Short mmCIF file of C-alpha atoms and ligand atoms in Angstrom, two decimals:
data_model
loop_
_atom_site.label_atom_id
_atom_site.label_comp_id
_atom_site.label_asym_id
_atom_site.label_seq_id
_atom_site.Cartn_x
_atom_site.Cartn_y
_atom_site.Cartn_z
CA UNK A 296 13.27 7.45 -0.17
CA UNK A 297 15.16 3.94 0.72
CA UNK A 298 11.93 1.63 0.14
CA UNK A 299 11.61 -2.23 2.84
CA UNK A 300 10.16 -4.65 0.83
CA UNK A 301 8.95 -8.47 2.43
CA UNK A 302 11.28 -11.14 0.11
CA UNK A 303 9.29 -14.24 0.61
CA UNK A 304 13.27 -16.10 0.10
CA UNK A 305 14.72 -14.34 3.36
CA UNK A 306 11.33 -14.18 5.08
CA UNK A 307 12.75 -10.99 6.48
CA UNK A 308 11.27 -7.29 5.54
CA UNK A 309 14.62 -6.26 3.83
CA UNK A 310 15.73 -3.16 2.75
CA UNK A 311 14.92 -2.73 -1.05
CA UNK A 312 18.06 -2.85 -3.62
CA UNK A 313 17.69 -2.25 -6.67
CA UNK A 314 20.28 -4.47 -9.39
CA UNK A 315 20.02 -1.41 -11.48
CA UNK A 316 20.18 2.04 -9.90
CA UNK A 317 18.49 3.37 -12.89
CA UNK A 318 15.38 0.48 -13.32
CA UNK A 319 13.69 -2.11 -11.46
CA UNK A 320 12.94 -4.86 -12.84
CA UNK A 321 9.30 -6.25 -11.90
CA UNK A 322 7.79 -9.35 -13.14
CA UNK A 323 4.00 -10.37 -12.43
CA UNK A 324 2.35 -13.57 -13.44
CA UNK A 325 -0.52 -12.34 -15.03
CA UNK A 326 -3.54 -14.11 -15.77
CA UNK A 327 -4.94 -16.97 -16.94
CA UNK A 328 -7.25 -16.29 -19.94
CA UNK A 329 -9.92 -18.99 -19.77
CA UNK A 330 -12.80 -16.32 -17.94
CA UNK A 331 -13.18 -13.00 -16.48
CA UNK A 332 -10.48 -11.94 -13.83
CA UNK A 333 -12.73 -12.28 -10.30
CA UNK A 334 -11.63 -9.70 -7.29
CA UNK A 335 -9.08 -12.36 -5.85
CA UNK A 336 -7.09 -12.23 -9.58
CA UNK A 337 -7.27 -8.23 -8.94
CA UNK A 338 -6.51 -8.02 -6.06
CA UNK A 339 -2.84 -9.57 -6.88
CA UNK A 340 -3.12 -7.04 -9.69
CA UNK A 341 -3.56 -4.39 -7.37
CA UNK A 342 -0.89 -5.34 -5.17
CA UNK A 343 1.60 -5.17 -8.44
CA UNK A 344 0.07 -1.54 -9.06
CA UNK A 345 0.24 -0.51 -5.54
CA UNK A 346 4.07 -1.52 -5.88
CA UNK A 347 5.20 -0.02 -8.88
CA UNK A 348 4.18 2.93 -8.38
CA UNK A 349 5.44 3.32 -5.07
CA UNK A 350 8.73 2.64 -6.42
CA UNK A 351 8.19 5.32 -8.93
CA UNK A 352 6.95 8.47 -6.57
CA UNK A 353 8.53 7.52 -3.11
CA UNK A 354 11.65 5.51 -4.56
CA UNK A 355 12.11 7.74 -6.55
CA UNK A 356 13.64 5.09 -9.91
CA UNK A 357 12.19 4.18 -12.98
CA UNK A 358 10.75 0.47 -13.23
CA UNK A 359 10.25 -1.76 -16.33
CA UNK A 360 6.92 -3.75 -15.66
CA UNK A 361 6.02 -6.90 -17.33
CA UNK A 362 2.48 -9.19 -16.61
CA UNK A 363 2.54 -12.00 -18.66
CA UNK A 364 -0.03 -14.18 -20.31
CA UNK A 365 -0.93 -17.54 -19.78
CA UNK A 366 -2.74 -18.29 -22.44
CA UNK A 367 -2.22 -22.18 -23.11
CA UNK A 368 -2.29 -24.22 -20.43
CA UNK A 369 -5.03 -26.73 -18.75
CA UNK A 370 -7.68 -24.64 -18.23
CA UNK A 371 -7.57 -23.07 -20.98
CA UNK A 372 -7.47 -25.91 -23.34
CA UNK A 373 -9.69 -27.71 -21.91
CA UNK A 374 -11.86 -24.78 -21.84
CA UNK A 375 -11.86 -23.62 -25.70
CA UNK A 376 -12.73 -27.05 -26.71
CA UNK A 377 -15.47 -26.20 -28.78
CA UNK A 378 -17.63 -29.03 -26.82
CA UNK A 379 -16.56 -27.89 -23.48
CA UNK A 380 -18.37 -24.96 -23.49
CA UNK A 381 -20.99 -22.43 -24.78
CA UNK A 382 -18.06 -19.40 -26.12
CA UNK A 383 -18.36 -21.03 -29.52
CA UNK A 384 -22.09 -19.18 -29.68
CA UNK A 385 -20.54 -16.04 -28.39
CA UNK A 386 -17.92 -15.57 -30.42
CA UNK A 387 -18.13 -17.45 -33.27
CA UNK A 388 -15.46 -18.75 -36.13
CA UNK A 389 -15.29 -22.27 -35.28
CA UNK A 390 -12.10 -23.93 -36.76
CA UNK A 391 -11.29 -27.18 -36.83
CA UNK A 392 -7.93 -25.68 -36.22
CA UNK A 393 -7.02 -26.29 -32.04
CA UNK A 394 -4.53 -23.95 -31.68
CA UNK A 395 -6.87 -21.11 -33.81
CA UNK A 396 -9.67 -22.17 -31.34
CA UNK A 397 -7.53 -21.31 -28.66
CA UNK A 398 -6.27 -17.98 -29.84
CA UNK A 399 -10.28 -16.73 -30.47
CA UNK A 400 -11.17 -17.95 -27.42
CA UNK A 401 -8.10 -16.67 -25.40
CA UNK A 402 -7.95 -13.38 -27.12
CA UNK A 403 -11.74 -12.59 -26.37
CA UNK A 404 -10.27 -13.22 -22.40
CA UNK A 405 -7.03 -11.00 -22.21
CA UNK A 406 -9.37 -8.07 -24.14
CA UNK A 407 -11.60 -8.43 -21.45
CA UNK A 408 -9.09 -9.07 -18.70
CA UNK A 409 -7.43 -5.26 -19.76
CA UNK A 410 -10.02 -3.57 -19.77
CA UNK A 411 -11.23 -4.83 -16.04
CA UNK A 412 -7.39 -4.12 -14.88
CA UNK A 413 -7.65 -0.38 -16.44
CA UNK A 414 -11.42 0.09 -14.77
CA UNK A 415 -9.44 -0.11 -11.68
CA UNK A 416 -6.70 1.89 -12.22
CA UNK A 417 -4.21 -0.39 -13.43
CA UNK A 418 -3.14 1.65 -16.52
CA UNK A 419 -2.10 -0.52 -19.60
CA UNK A 420 0.69 1.78 -20.57
CA UNK A 421 2.53 1.77 -17.37
CA UNK A 422 3.26 -2.28 -18.26
CA UNK A 423 6.04 -2.47 -20.55
CA UNK A 424 4.80 -5.81 -21.91
CA UNK A 425 2.28 -8.38 -21.81
CA UNK A 426 3.89 -11.24 -22.81
CA UNK A 427 1.74 -14.43 -24.46
CA UNK A 428 3.01 -18.04 -23.73
CA UNK A 429 1.78 -18.72 -27.27
CA UNK A 430 4.06 -16.42 -28.75
CA UNK A 431 7.20 -17.43 -26.74
CA UNK A 432 7.31 -21.06 -27.57
CA UNK A 433 10.36 -20.82 -29.38
CA UNK A 434 12.03 -19.71 -26.12
CA UNK A 435 10.27 -22.16 -24.00
CA UNK A 436 11.76 -25.63 -26.18
CA UNK A 437 15.36 -23.63 -25.68
CA UNK A 438 15.10 -23.33 -22.04
CA UNK A 439 13.79 -27.03 -21.94
CA UNK A 440 16.98 -27.77 -23.87
CA UNK A 441 19.36 -26.15 -21.15
CA UNK A 442 17.47 -28.46 -18.50
CA UNK A 443 17.92 -31.16 -20.51
CA UNK A 444 21.91 -31.01 -21.70
CA UNK A 445 22.63 -29.95 -17.72
CA UNK A 446 21.18 -32.76 -16.94
CA UNK A 447 18.54 -31.91 -14.80
CA UNK A 448 15.25 -32.91 -17.31
CA UNK A 449 14.19 -35.98 -18.42
CA UNK A 450 11.96 -37.56 -21.43
CA UNK A 451 8.82 -40.38 -20.39
CA UNK A 452 6.57 -40.89 -23.15
CA UNK A 453 6.79 -38.00 -25.20
CA UNK A 454 6.93 -36.14 -22.45
CA UNK A 455 9.49 -33.73 -20.71
CA UNK A 456 10.12 -33.49 -17.13
CA UNK A 457 12.18 -31.70 -14.35
CA UNK A 458 14.02 -33.83 -12.01
CA UNK A 459 13.39 -32.84 -8.89
CA UNK A 460 14.91 -35.78 -7.36
CA UNK A 461 18.55 -35.00 -9.34
CA UNK A 462 18.32 -30.95 -8.37
CA UNK A 463 17.95 -31.15 -4.86
CA UNK A 464 20.73 -33.56 -4.76
CA UNK A 465 22.72 -30.14 -4.86
CA UNK A 466 20.39 -27.27 -4.68
CA UNK A 467 17.61 -26.01 -2.33
CA UNK A 468 13.81 -27.28 -4.05
CA UNK A 469 11.71 -25.65 -1.10
CA UNK A 470 13.26 -22.29 -0.57
CA UNK A 471 9.54 -20.04 -1.11
CA UNK A 472 8.04 -22.24 1.54
CA UNK A 473 9.27 -25.08 2.80
CA UNK A 474 8.75 -28.27 1.87
CA UNK A 475 8.18 -31.78 3.45
CA UNK A 476 9.77 -34.60 1.63
CA UNK A 477 9.04 -37.91 3.36
CA UNK A 478 6.36 -38.72 1.38
CA UNK A 479 8.97 -37.53 -1.82
CA UNK A 480 9.68 -40.68 -3.91
CA UNK A 481 12.57 -40.05 -6.65
CA UNK A 482 10.83 -40.45 -9.96
CA UNK A 483 7.40 -40.17 -9.21
CA UNK A 484 5.94 -38.23 -11.96
CA UNK A 485 2.63 -35.13 -12.12
CA UNK A 486 1.58 -33.82 -15.42
CA UNK A 487 -1.32 -31.67 -14.01
CA UNK A 488 -0.50 -27.42 -14.24
CA UNK A 489 -1.91 -27.36 -10.48
CA UNK A 490 -0.63 -29.58 -7.66
CA UNK A 491 -0.40 -29.27 -3.94
CA UNK A 492 2.63 -28.99 -2.07
CA UNK A 493 2.21 -32.62 -0.66
CA UNK A 494 2.44 -34.02 -4.27
CA UNK A 495 5.75 -32.97 -4.85
CA UNK A 496 7.20 -34.77 -7.42
CA UNK A 497 9.20 -34.19 -10.90
CA UNK A 498 6.70 -31.25 -12.90
CA UNK A 499 6.29 -31.35 -16.36
CA UNK A 500 7.82 -28.95 -18.92
CA UNK A 501 6.89 -30.17 -21.91
CA UNK A 502 3.89 -32.04 -22.56
CA UNK A 503 3.23 -34.61 -25.65
CA UNK A 504 0.25 -33.90 -27.52
CA UNK A 505 -2.79 -35.37 -27.14
CA UNK A 506 -6.25 -35.62 -29.53
CA UNK A 507 -7.43 -32.51 -30.08
CA UNK A 508 -5.14 -30.52 -28.72
CA UNK A 509 -2.87 -27.33 -30.01
CA UNK A 510 0.73 -28.78 -30.24
CA UNK A 511 4.24 -27.88 -30.94
CA UNK A 512 7.07 -29.88 -32.77
CA UNK A 513 10.36 -30.59 -30.83
CA UNK A 514 13.19 -32.11 -31.53
CA UNK A 515 15.41 -32.99 -27.80
CA UNK A 516 18.50 -35.70 -28.01
CA UNK A 517 16.83 -37.14 -31.48
CA UNK A 518 13.37 -37.30 -30.20
CA UNK A 519 10.87 -35.41 -32.23
CA UNK A 520 8.39 -34.67 -29.23
CA UNK A 521 5.05 -33.05 -30.86
CA UNK A 522 3.60 -31.27 -27.97
CA UNK A 523 3.37 -28.14 -25.79
CA UNK A 524 4.71 -26.12 -22.77
CA UNK A 525 3.66 -26.82 -19.01
CA UNK A 526 2.50 -23.79 -17.04
CA UNK A 527 5.38 -22.91 -14.64
CA UNK A 528 7.81 -22.97 -17.80
CA UNK A 529 5.85 -20.39 -19.37
CA UNK A 530 7.38 -17.98 -16.71
CA UNK A 531 10.48 -18.67 -16.71
CA UNK A 532 11.18 -18.26 -20.54
CA UNK A 533 9.41 -14.95 -20.56
CA UNK A 534 11.04 -13.36 -17.73
CA UNK A 535 14.51 -14.33 -19.49
CA UNK A 536 13.52 -12.57 -22.77
CA UNK A 537 12.32 -9.40 -21.24
CA UNK A 538 13.94 -8.71 -18.12
CA UNK A 539 17.82 -9.60 -17.45
CA UNK A 540 18.23 -12.04 -15.21
CA UNK A 541 18.28 -11.80 -12.01
CA UNK A 542 15.97 -8.43 -12.21
CA UNK A 543 14.84 -7.44 -8.93
CA UNK A 544 10.98 -8.10 -7.92
CA UNK A 545 9.19 -11.06 -8.67
CA UNK A 546 5.13 -10.24 -7.51
CA UNK A 547 1.90 -12.89 -7.50
CA UNK A 548 -0.91 -14.14 -5.43
CA UNK A 549 0.33 -16.06 -2.32
CA UNK A 550 -1.31 -19.00 -3.49
CA UNK A 551 1.50 -19.26 -6.46
CA UNK A 552 4.41 -19.82 -3.90
CA UNK A 553 4.31 -23.06 -4.51
CA UNK A 554 4.61 -25.00 -7.39
CA UNK A 555 4.74 -22.54 -10.02
CA UNK A 556 7.12 -20.20 -8.17
CA UNK A 557 9.15 -23.24 -6.78
CA UNK A 558 9.34 -24.59 -10.52
CA UNK A 559 9.96 -21.32 -12.13
CA UNK A 560 13.37 -20.76 -9.26
CA UNK A 561 14.80 -24.22 -10.20
CA UNK A 562 14.46 -24.19 -14.01
CA UNK A 563 15.42 -21.14 -14.30
CA UNK A 564 18.68 -21.75 -12.32
CA UNK A 565 18.86 -25.14 -13.79
CA UNK A 566 18.64 -23.50 -16.87
CA UNK A 567 20.47 -20.67 -16.94
CA UNK A 568 22.03 -20.89 -14.31
CA UNK A 569 21.27 -18.07 -12.49
CA UNK A 570 18.10 -17.55 -9.80
CA UNK A 571 15.36 -15.32 -11.87
CA UNK A 572 14.95 -12.77 -9.21
CA UNK A 573 16.07 -10.91 -5.88
CA UNK A 574 12.80 -10.32 -4.31
CA UNK A 575 9.79 -12.65 -4.07
CA UNK A 576 6.90 -10.58 -3.11
CA UNK A 577 3.52 -11.92 -2.63
CA UNK A 578 -0.07 -10.76 -1.71
CA UNK A 579 -2.40 -12.21 0.67
CA UNK A 580 -5.39 -13.90 0.05
CA UNK A 581 -8.63 -12.29 -0.93
CA UNK A 582 -11.87 -13.54 1.48
CA UNK A 583 -16.09 -12.33 1.31
CA UNK A 584 -17.29 -12.34 3.97
CA UNK A 585 -15.15 -14.19 5.25
CA UNK A 586 -14.97 -17.23 3.75
CA UNK A 587 -12.69 -18.31 0.70
CA UNK A 588 -14.44 -16.78 -2.78
CA UNK A 589 -15.53 -19.73 -4.53
CA UNK A 590 -18.42 -20.25 -7.25
CA UNK A 591 -20.57 -22.75 -4.65
CA UNK A 592 -20.18 -20.70 -1.76
CA UNK A 593 -22.32 -18.45 -3.81
CA UNK A 594 -19.23 -15.33 -3.14
CA UNK A 595 -17.90 -15.44 -6.54
CA UNK A 596 -17.80 -11.43 -7.78
CA UNK A 597 -16.30 -10.45 -10.95
CA UNK A 598 -14.98 -7.09 -11.71
CA UNK A 599 -18.76 -7.12 -13.84
CA UNK A 600 -20.90 -8.66 -11.61
CA UNK A 601 -19.59 -5.79 -8.40
CA UNK A 602 -20.28 -3.22 -11.68
CA UNK A 603 -24.33 -4.06 -12.08
CA UNK A 604 -24.45 -4.00 -8.39
CA UNK A 605 -23.75 -0.60 -8.85
CA UNK A 606 -20.48 -0.23 -7.46
CA UNK A 607 -17.91 2.02 -8.85
CA UNK A 608 -14.83 -0.12 -9.64
CA UNK A 609 -12.18 3.17 -8.39
CA UNK A 610 -13.73 2.16 -4.66
CA UNK A 611 -12.67 -1.28 -5.07
CA UNK A 612 -9.09 0.02 -5.79
CA UNK A 613 -9.76 2.30 -2.51
CA UNK A 614 -10.92 -0.57 -0.49
CA UNK A 615 -7.85 -3.19 -1.70
CA UNK A 616 -5.47 -0.38 -1.56
CA UNK A 617 -6.69 0.55 1.91
CA UNK A 618 -5.70 -3.26 3.60
CA UNK A 619 -2.27 -3.92 3.77
CA UNK A 620 -0.80 -6.58 0.88
CA UNK A 621 -0.10 -8.82 3.63
CA UNK A 622 -2.94 -9.21 5.34
CA UNK A 623 -5.50 -11.41 4.29
CA UNK A 624 -8.01 -9.33 2.84
CA UNK A 625 -11.87 -9.88 3.73
CA UNK A 626 -13.93 -7.98 1.04
CA UNK A 627 -17.45 -6.94 2.07
CA UNK A 628 -19.61 -4.73 0.44
CA UNK A 629 -19.96 -2.79 3.20
CA UNK A 630 -16.03 -2.68 2.95
CA UNK A 631 -16.96 -0.61 -0.59
CA UNK A 632 -19.47 1.53 0.80
CA UNK A 633 -17.03 2.41 3.87
CA UNK A 634 -14.05 2.93 0.68
CA UNK A 635 -16.09 5.13 -1.14
CA UNK A 636 -16.89 7.50 1.88
CA UNK A 637 -13.07 7.88 2.65
CA UNK A 638 -12.23 8.31 -1.09
CA UNK A 639 -14.60 11.14 -0.79
CA UNK A 640 -13.11 12.96 2.00
CA UNK A 641 -10.37 12.97 0.65
CA UNK A 642 -11.45 14.76 -2.49
CA UNK A 643 -13.92 16.90 -0.89
CA UNK A 644 -10.57 18.08 0.93
CA UNK A 645 -9.13 18.57 -2.57
CA UNK A 646 -12.09 20.19 -3.77
CA UNK A 647 -11.68 23.15 -0.77
CA UNK A 648 -7.96 23.62 -1.97
CA UNK A 649 -8.89 24.34 -5.40
CA UNK A 650 -11.66 26.68 -4.37
CA UNK A 651 -11.17 30.23 -4.88
CA UNK A 652 -11.12 30.76 -0.87
CA UNK A 653 -8.54 31.90 0.72
CA UNK A 654 -7.17 32.34 4.25
CA UNK A 655 -3.06 33.10 6.00
CA UNK A 656 -3.15 29.64 7.94
CA UNK A 657 0.38 27.95 6.58
CA UNK A 658 1.28 24.11 6.18
CA UNK A 659 4.76 22.31 7.01
CA UNK A 660 4.17 20.38 3.74
CA UNK A 661 7.32 18.13 4.65
CA UNK A 662 6.04 16.93 7.72
CA UNK A 663 3.14 15.41 6.69
CA UNK A 664 4.31 14.33 3.40
CA UNK A 665 7.27 12.81 5.74
CA UNK A 666 4.40 10.70 7.70
CA UNK A 667 2.61 9.01 4.91
CA UNK A 668 5.78 8.10 2.42
CA UNK A 669 7.54 6.55 4.98
CA UNK A 670 4.67 4.24 5.44
CA UNK A 671 4.13 3.41 2.45
CA UNK A 672 8.08 2.69 1.89
CA UNK A 673 7.60 0.46 4.94
CA UNK A 674 6.75 -2.27 2.61
CA UNK A 675 3.71 -0.51 1.28
CA UNK A 676 1.88 -0.05 4.44
CA UNK A 677 -0.96 2.04 3.03
CA UNK A 678 -3.54 1.68 6.27
CA UNK A 679 -0.82 3.59 8.37
CA UNK A 680 0.23 6.05 5.21
CA UNK A 681 -3.92 6.55 5.06
CA UNK A 682 -4.44 7.08 9.01
CA UNK A 683 -1.93 9.40 8.80
CA UNK A 684 -3.71 11.23 5.67
CA UNK A 685 -6.90 11.32 7.69
CA UNK A 686 -5.49 12.65 11.00
CA UNK A 687 -3.98 15.50 8.96
CA UNK A 688 -7.35 16.02 7.07
CA UNK A 689 -9.35 15.16 10.43
CA UNK A 690 -7.50 18.64 11.65
CA UNK A 691 -7.22 20.43 8.74
CA UNK A 692 -10.39 20.37 7.29
CA UNK A 693 -11.60 23.75 8.31
CA UNK A 694 -9.30 25.66 7.75
CA UNK A 695 -8.34 29.04 5.75
CA UNK A 696 -5.10 28.47 4.04
CA UNK A 697 -3.09 30.82 2.02
CA UNK A 698 -2.73 30.68 -1.53
CA UNK A 699 1.24 29.57 -1.23
CA UNK A 700 0.24 26.49 0.82
CA UNK A 701 -2.66 25.51 -0.72
CA UNK A 702 -0.74 24.77 -3.69
CA UNK A 703 2.10 23.02 -2.04
CA UNK A 704 -1.15 20.66 -0.84
CA UNK A 705 -2.00 20.57 -4.01
CA UNK A 706 1.08 19.31 -5.46
CA UNK A 707 1.12 16.53 -2.40
CA UNK A 708 -1.99 15.55 -3.36
CA UNK A 709 -1.71 15.38 -6.66
CA UNK A 710 2.00 13.58 -6.51
CA UNK A 711 0.12 10.79 -3.69
CA UNK A 712 -2.52 10.78 -6.61
CA UNK A 713 0.80 8.96 -8.56
CA UNK A 714 0.26 6.11 -6.45
CA UNK A 715 -4.01 5.91 -5.17
CA UNK A 716 -5.27 7.20 -8.65
CA UNK A 717 -8.29 7.57 -7.15
CA UNK A 718 -8.97 11.49 -6.79
CA UNK A 719 -9.75 14.41 -9.70
CA UNK A 720 -8.00 17.90 -9.42
CA UNK A 721 -10.91 19.86 -11.20
CA UNK A 722 -13.94 20.99 -10.04
CA UNK A 723 -16.68 19.19 -10.73
CA UNK A 724 -19.45 21.61 -12.63
CA UNK A 725 -22.60 20.58 -10.75
CA UNK A 726 -25.80 21.26 -12.68
CA UNK A 727 -28.82 21.61 -11.24
CA UNK A 728 -31.66 20.23 -11.76
CA UNK A 729 -34.70 23.01 -12.80
CA UNK A 730 -37.42 21.33 -10.56
CA UNK A 731 -34.46 21.93 -7.92
CA UNK A 732 -33.99 25.46 -8.74
CA UNK A 733 -38.23 26.50 -8.74
CA UNK A 734 -38.30 24.67 -5.41
CA UNK A 735 -35.71 26.90 -3.81
CA UNK A 736 -37.39 29.57 -5.67
CA UNK A 737 -41.15 28.33 -3.92
CA UNK A 738 -39.65 28.18 -0.70
CA UNK A 739 -37.48 31.10 -0.55
CA UNK A 740 -40.93 32.59 -2.01
CA UNK A 741 -43.07 31.05 1.29
CA UNK A 742 -40.20 32.78 3.84
CA UNK A 743 -40.58 36.26 2.35
CA UNK A 744 -44.23 35.41 3.47
CA UNK A 745 -43.90 34.31 6.74
CA UNK A 746 -45.44 31.16 5.56
CA UNK A 747 -43.18 28.27 7.57
CA UNK A 748 -45.10 25.50 7.28
CA UNK A 749 -44.47 25.68 3.17
CA UNK A 750 -41.02 26.67 3.63
CA UNK A 751 -40.27 23.65 5.52
CA UNK A 752 -42.50 21.05 3.84
CA UNK A 753 -39.96 22.51 0.40
CA UNK A 754 -37.02 21.94 2.17
CA UNK A 755 -37.37 18.85 3.63
CA UNK A 756 -38.53 17.72 0.00
CA UNK A 757 -35.30 18.98 -1.04
CA UNK A 758 -33.41 17.22 1.12
CA UNK A 759 -34.85 14.10 -0.46
CA UNK A 760 -33.86 14.99 -3.28
CA UNK A 761 -30.40 15.33 -2.18
CA UNK A 762 -30.03 19.39 -1.78
CA UNK A 763 -29.59 21.74 1.16
CA UNK A 764 -30.53 25.15 0.78
CA UNK A 765 -27.83 27.62 2.64
CA UNK A 766 -29.97 30.82 3.63
CA UNK A 767 -27.86 34.42 3.99
CA UNK A 768 -28.73 37.41 4.04
CA UNK A 769 -29.84 38.65 0.94
CA UNK A 770 -30.66 35.26 -0.40
CA UNK A 771 -29.72 31.66 -0.44
CA UNK A 772 -27.53 29.06 -2.12
CA UNK A 773 -28.33 25.36 -3.49
CA UNK A 774 -25.62 22.60 -2.30
CA UNK A 775 -25.76 19.58 -3.51
CA UNK A 776 -25.11 16.94 -1.04
ZN1 ZN B 222 4.17 -17.26 -13.60
#
């Protein structure tokens, strides 16, 4: 099935035409590893995961998915300084070498990140590689040299800047988001990795070494520029190394459109002479209880915060998957509970298909399959796809399907689970505690003795414990609720 995707470059939903029929290249801006990933970050990675799975399952293509790790930037350098945090106590092995401290610090958060994404169902093995910025300094120097030699960079006080004024004489700067150049002053420079659209100016490709910061030698045009790369440059160099340019799809959160992705386009084009990618796909913000997530509002959640509150990471996965990636996601604890119920409803349907019961009802499997896949192929419209699925389940939940239909349905749900990855296909053996078994037996005896009051009392007790008793002609059955 052909997919359609919203492309931030064209501002339209477009038919997705892969560059190479057999292998779709995807690059996702990965985490900056200076703290635990929060659920806003998770939404962006879950979106990329959904995209690559829909391309595989619905689009029937192979995927090469690369996600970089930013292990050097303003924030990682700031927080890896021993005086700027209590990480030294936790991680130990303090060194006098800033690069070694940075590595100890960021490696800790890289491991935590990989653990976290796996908990929410992103498979490590689905990602071709997680290239780290500090392992690609040479590629970054090579790219800066190309940009410089092509006339789009200049050196100032040991830093190298991208010359936006020069670039926009012959190219469009502001391809993802329109930029108002009214306040743009040629030659005004900005050194920070993150800045606002209003601050559009020449941005830094290579930063001069500062005291106590990690640095590498760099020879450019006869100057020795000891320093380190700027954040935007990292992705341009790494995507070139891991994916041929142009590759198919670049993903990220909507907050990365400017300046990060705009600068990536300018750098790649100015250096390699080619746009990095054909489709830019961005997912919207996540808010918590209708507010921007922020530590100061007290509504800031990491995955581990939610696990501590007793929420299942796979319910969080399903809650996020259930909404369209281009709408703002309002994260609420009630929303996770609702997602959990929805997930269970499908699981119950699957469990019934796995049971031995058999009837003669036949299913039109192609019909439901095509409805669900058509919605997924339409710019990953999960809410509509799931609405089709739940309608089907509601209309069919009490039917006794024939063996053939059960097998076809199971096959479909297993395939769907290659995308959603939240259901199980083995009946869980339910172990009923002996206390419950004893109570059920006492209730049965009370009924035999026509002691209805005691029987009712025990039934209520069992309900409280989470069990239902189903009476039959010659006995009873204990059912876990
Ligand atoms: Zn990036």
